XYZ file of C-alpha atoms in Angstrom:
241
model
C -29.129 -10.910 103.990
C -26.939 -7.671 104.698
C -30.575 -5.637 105.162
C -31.657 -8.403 107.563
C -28.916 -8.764 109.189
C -28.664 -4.360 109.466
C -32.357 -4.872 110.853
C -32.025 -7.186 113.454
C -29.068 -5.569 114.702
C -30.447 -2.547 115.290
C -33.465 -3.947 116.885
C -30.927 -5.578 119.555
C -29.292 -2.370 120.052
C -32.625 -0.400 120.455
C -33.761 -3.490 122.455
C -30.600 -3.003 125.047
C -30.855 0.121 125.378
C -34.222 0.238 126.564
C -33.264 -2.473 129.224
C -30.421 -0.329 130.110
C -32.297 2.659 130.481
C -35.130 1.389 132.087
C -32.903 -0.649 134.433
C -30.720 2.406 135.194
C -34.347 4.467 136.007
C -35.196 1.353 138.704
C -31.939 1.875 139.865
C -32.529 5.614 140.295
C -35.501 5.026 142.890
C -33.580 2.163 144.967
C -30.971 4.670 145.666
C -33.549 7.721 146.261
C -35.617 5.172 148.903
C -31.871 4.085 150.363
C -30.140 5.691 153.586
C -26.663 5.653 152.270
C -23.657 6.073 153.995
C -20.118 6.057 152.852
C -16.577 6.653 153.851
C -15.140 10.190 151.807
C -12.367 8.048 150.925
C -14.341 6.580 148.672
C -15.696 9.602 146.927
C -11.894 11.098 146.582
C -11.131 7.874 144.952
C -13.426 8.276 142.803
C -12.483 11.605 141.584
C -9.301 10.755 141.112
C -10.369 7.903 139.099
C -12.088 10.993 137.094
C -9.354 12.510 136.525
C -7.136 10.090 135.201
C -9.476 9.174 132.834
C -9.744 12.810 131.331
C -5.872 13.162 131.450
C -6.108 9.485 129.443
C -8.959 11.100 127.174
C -6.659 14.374 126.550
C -3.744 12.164 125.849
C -5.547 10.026 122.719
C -6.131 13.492 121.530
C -3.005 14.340 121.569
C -3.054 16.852 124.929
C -2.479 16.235 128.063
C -4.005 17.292 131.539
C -0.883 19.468 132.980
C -1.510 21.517 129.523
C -5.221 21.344 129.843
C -4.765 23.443 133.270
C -1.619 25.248 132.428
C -4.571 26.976 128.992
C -7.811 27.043 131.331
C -6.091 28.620 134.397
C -7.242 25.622 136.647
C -6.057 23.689 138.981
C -6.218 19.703 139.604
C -8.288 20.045 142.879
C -10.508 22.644 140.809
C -11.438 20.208 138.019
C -11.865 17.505 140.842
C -14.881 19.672 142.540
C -16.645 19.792 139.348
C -16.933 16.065 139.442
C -17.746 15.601 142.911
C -21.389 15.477 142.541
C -20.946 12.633 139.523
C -18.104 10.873 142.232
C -20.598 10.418 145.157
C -23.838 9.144 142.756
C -21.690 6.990 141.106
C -20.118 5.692 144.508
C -24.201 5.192 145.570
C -24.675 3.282 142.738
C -22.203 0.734 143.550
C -22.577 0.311 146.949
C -26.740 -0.204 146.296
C -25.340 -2.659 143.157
C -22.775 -4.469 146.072
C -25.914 -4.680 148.239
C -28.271 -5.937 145.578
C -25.450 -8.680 145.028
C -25.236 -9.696 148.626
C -29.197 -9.853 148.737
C -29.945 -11.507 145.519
C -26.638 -13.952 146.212
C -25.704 -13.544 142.619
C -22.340 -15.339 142.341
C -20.044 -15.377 139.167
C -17.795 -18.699 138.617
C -15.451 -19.548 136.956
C -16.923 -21.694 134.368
C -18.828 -18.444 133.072
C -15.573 -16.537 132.993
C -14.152 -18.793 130.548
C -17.309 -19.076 128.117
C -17.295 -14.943 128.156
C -13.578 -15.333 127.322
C -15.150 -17.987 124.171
C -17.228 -15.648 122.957
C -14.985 -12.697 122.977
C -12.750 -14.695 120.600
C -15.343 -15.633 118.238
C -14.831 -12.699 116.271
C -11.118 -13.595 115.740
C -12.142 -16.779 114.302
C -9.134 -18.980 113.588
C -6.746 -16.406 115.035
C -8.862 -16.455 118.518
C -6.369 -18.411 120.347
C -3.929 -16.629 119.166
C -5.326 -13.606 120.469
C -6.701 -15.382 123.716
C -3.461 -15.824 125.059
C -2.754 -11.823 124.799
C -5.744 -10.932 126.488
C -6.461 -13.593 129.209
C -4.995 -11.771 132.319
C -5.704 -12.007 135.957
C -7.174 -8.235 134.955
C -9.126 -8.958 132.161
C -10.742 -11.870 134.129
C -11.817 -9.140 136.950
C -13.229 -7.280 134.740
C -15.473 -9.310 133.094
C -16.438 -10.717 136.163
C -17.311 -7.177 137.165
C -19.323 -7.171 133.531
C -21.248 -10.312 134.139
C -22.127 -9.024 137.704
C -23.097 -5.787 136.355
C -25.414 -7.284 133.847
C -27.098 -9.864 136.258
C -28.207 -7.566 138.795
C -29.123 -5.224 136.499
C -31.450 -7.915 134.576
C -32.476 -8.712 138.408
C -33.621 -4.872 138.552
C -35.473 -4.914 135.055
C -37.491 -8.240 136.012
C -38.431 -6.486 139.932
C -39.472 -3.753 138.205
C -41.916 -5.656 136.291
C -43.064 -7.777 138.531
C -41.107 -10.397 136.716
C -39.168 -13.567 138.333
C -35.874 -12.316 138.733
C -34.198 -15.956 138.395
C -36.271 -16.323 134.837
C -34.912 -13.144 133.369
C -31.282 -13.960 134.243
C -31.976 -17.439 132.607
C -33.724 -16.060 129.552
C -31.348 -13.442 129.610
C -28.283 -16.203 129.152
C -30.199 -17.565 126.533
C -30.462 -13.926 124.645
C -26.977 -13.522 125.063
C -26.085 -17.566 123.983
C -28.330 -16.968 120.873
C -26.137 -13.566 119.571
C -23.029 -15.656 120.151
C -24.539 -18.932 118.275
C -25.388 -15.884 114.940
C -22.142 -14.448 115.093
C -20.493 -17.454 115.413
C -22.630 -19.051 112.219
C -21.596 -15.639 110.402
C -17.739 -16.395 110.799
C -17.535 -19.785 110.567
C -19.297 -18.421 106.796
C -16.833 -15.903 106.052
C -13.740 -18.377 106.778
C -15.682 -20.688 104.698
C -15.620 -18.317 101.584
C -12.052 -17.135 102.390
C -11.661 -20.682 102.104
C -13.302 -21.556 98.665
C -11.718 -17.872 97.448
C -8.046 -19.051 98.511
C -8.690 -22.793 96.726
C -10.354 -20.966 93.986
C -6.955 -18.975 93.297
C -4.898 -21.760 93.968
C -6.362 -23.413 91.032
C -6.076 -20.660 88.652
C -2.557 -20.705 89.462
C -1.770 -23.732 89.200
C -3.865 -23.093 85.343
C -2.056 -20.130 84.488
C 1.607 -22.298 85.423
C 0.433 -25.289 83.064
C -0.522 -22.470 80.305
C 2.735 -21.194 80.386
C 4.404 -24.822 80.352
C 2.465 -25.605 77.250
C 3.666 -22.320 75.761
C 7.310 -22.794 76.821
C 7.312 -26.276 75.128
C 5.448 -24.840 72.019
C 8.250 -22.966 72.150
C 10.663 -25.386 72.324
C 9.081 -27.191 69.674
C 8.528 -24.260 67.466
C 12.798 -23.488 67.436
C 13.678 -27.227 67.357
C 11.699 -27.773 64.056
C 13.985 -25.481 61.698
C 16.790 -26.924 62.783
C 15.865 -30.119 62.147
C 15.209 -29.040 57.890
C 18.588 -27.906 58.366
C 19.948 -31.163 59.251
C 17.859 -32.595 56.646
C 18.839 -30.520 53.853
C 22.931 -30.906 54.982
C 22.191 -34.327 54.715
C 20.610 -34.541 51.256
C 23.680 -31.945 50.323
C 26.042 -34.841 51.333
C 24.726 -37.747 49.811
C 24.276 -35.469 46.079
């Protein structure tokens, strides 16, 4: 079962990464065919968005960006050039991926927000509730409303590319998606299951080992009571001699 189980997860993960890739590559040529325009505000934005995620990188490492400049010589607005070019295509991207949105009418409501939010807890099993009520924020709803979006119009891109019904892949895509969730649900709702049976199982050797030592005690008992019983007998025969 683990070998099965290794198998088909790596076919899903060589599986989704094709999508991806092919899906980023029709991406690619909607945004080379585009005339884009766009504010520089939104570039600089996105550069500073950049940045704080390399100071945030630096910082799990145990560095931090003002030492990061202070060693290389360099200069915020320096290390912000270098990822201008990366700023503005990813600031094309989303405004083709806004306008994709718009044209395909791909709305998210709340109904699916809540069954992502499901089966992000599944792996939490009985704890998930628990754990829901840490992570369900007016934030964490945004972004996986930004995740479902992201993954609709890019299954929308996939199915153009191929000529496919774009409506039919996001359906068979829910169904993809519904059918991982169903597994991994089946494969906790087993583990708790022989958590389960391993907790009773203990329980009752437990309980064993106490009514082993119970007998013992009152062999014990029994074992200590007996010579002093031949004592009384043997006072008593004393007496009546």
């Amino acid at each position: 079962q683990l070998r099965e189980r290794t198998r088909e997860d790596l076919e899903k993960d060589a599986n989704n990464r094709a999508r991806s890739e092919y899906g980023d590559s029709v991406l690619d040529k909607v945004i080379e065919g585009a005339d884009i325009s766009y504010p520089e505000l939104m570039v600089e934005e996105r550069i500073e968005d950049m940045v704080n995620d390399l100071d945030n990188n630096m910082r799990q490492q145990g560095m931090n960006l003002e030492t990061y400049m202070r060693i290389t010589g360099t200069t915020k607005e320096t290390i912000g050039e270098q990822y201008r070019e990366s700023a503005i295509e990813s600031v094309k991207r989303t405004l083709v991926l806004r306008e994709l949105l718009n044209a395909e009418k791909v709305e998210i409501g709340d109904e699916q927000i809540e069954k992502r939010l499901d089966d992000m807890m599944i792996q939490f099993g009985a704890q998930g509730e628990q754990f829901r009520k840490l992570i369900d924020t007016p934030q964490m709803r945004d972004n996986i409303m930004n995740d479902i979006l992201l993954d609709n119009v890019m299954t929308r891109l996939v199915a153009i590319g191929k000529g496919e019904d774009p409506e039919e892949a996001v359906k068979n895509r829910a169904a993809e998606i519904e059918e991982e969730n169903e597994k991994a649900r089946a494969q906790v709702e087993k583990m708790m299951q022989a958590q389960a049976e391993a907790d009773d199982a203990e329980e009752a050797e437990v309980v064993e080992d106490a009514g082993e030592a119970e007998e013992i005690v009152d062999n014990v008992e029994e074992a200590a009571e007996e010579p002093a019983e031949a004592e009384e007998e043997t006072d008593s025969a004393e007496d009546d001699e």
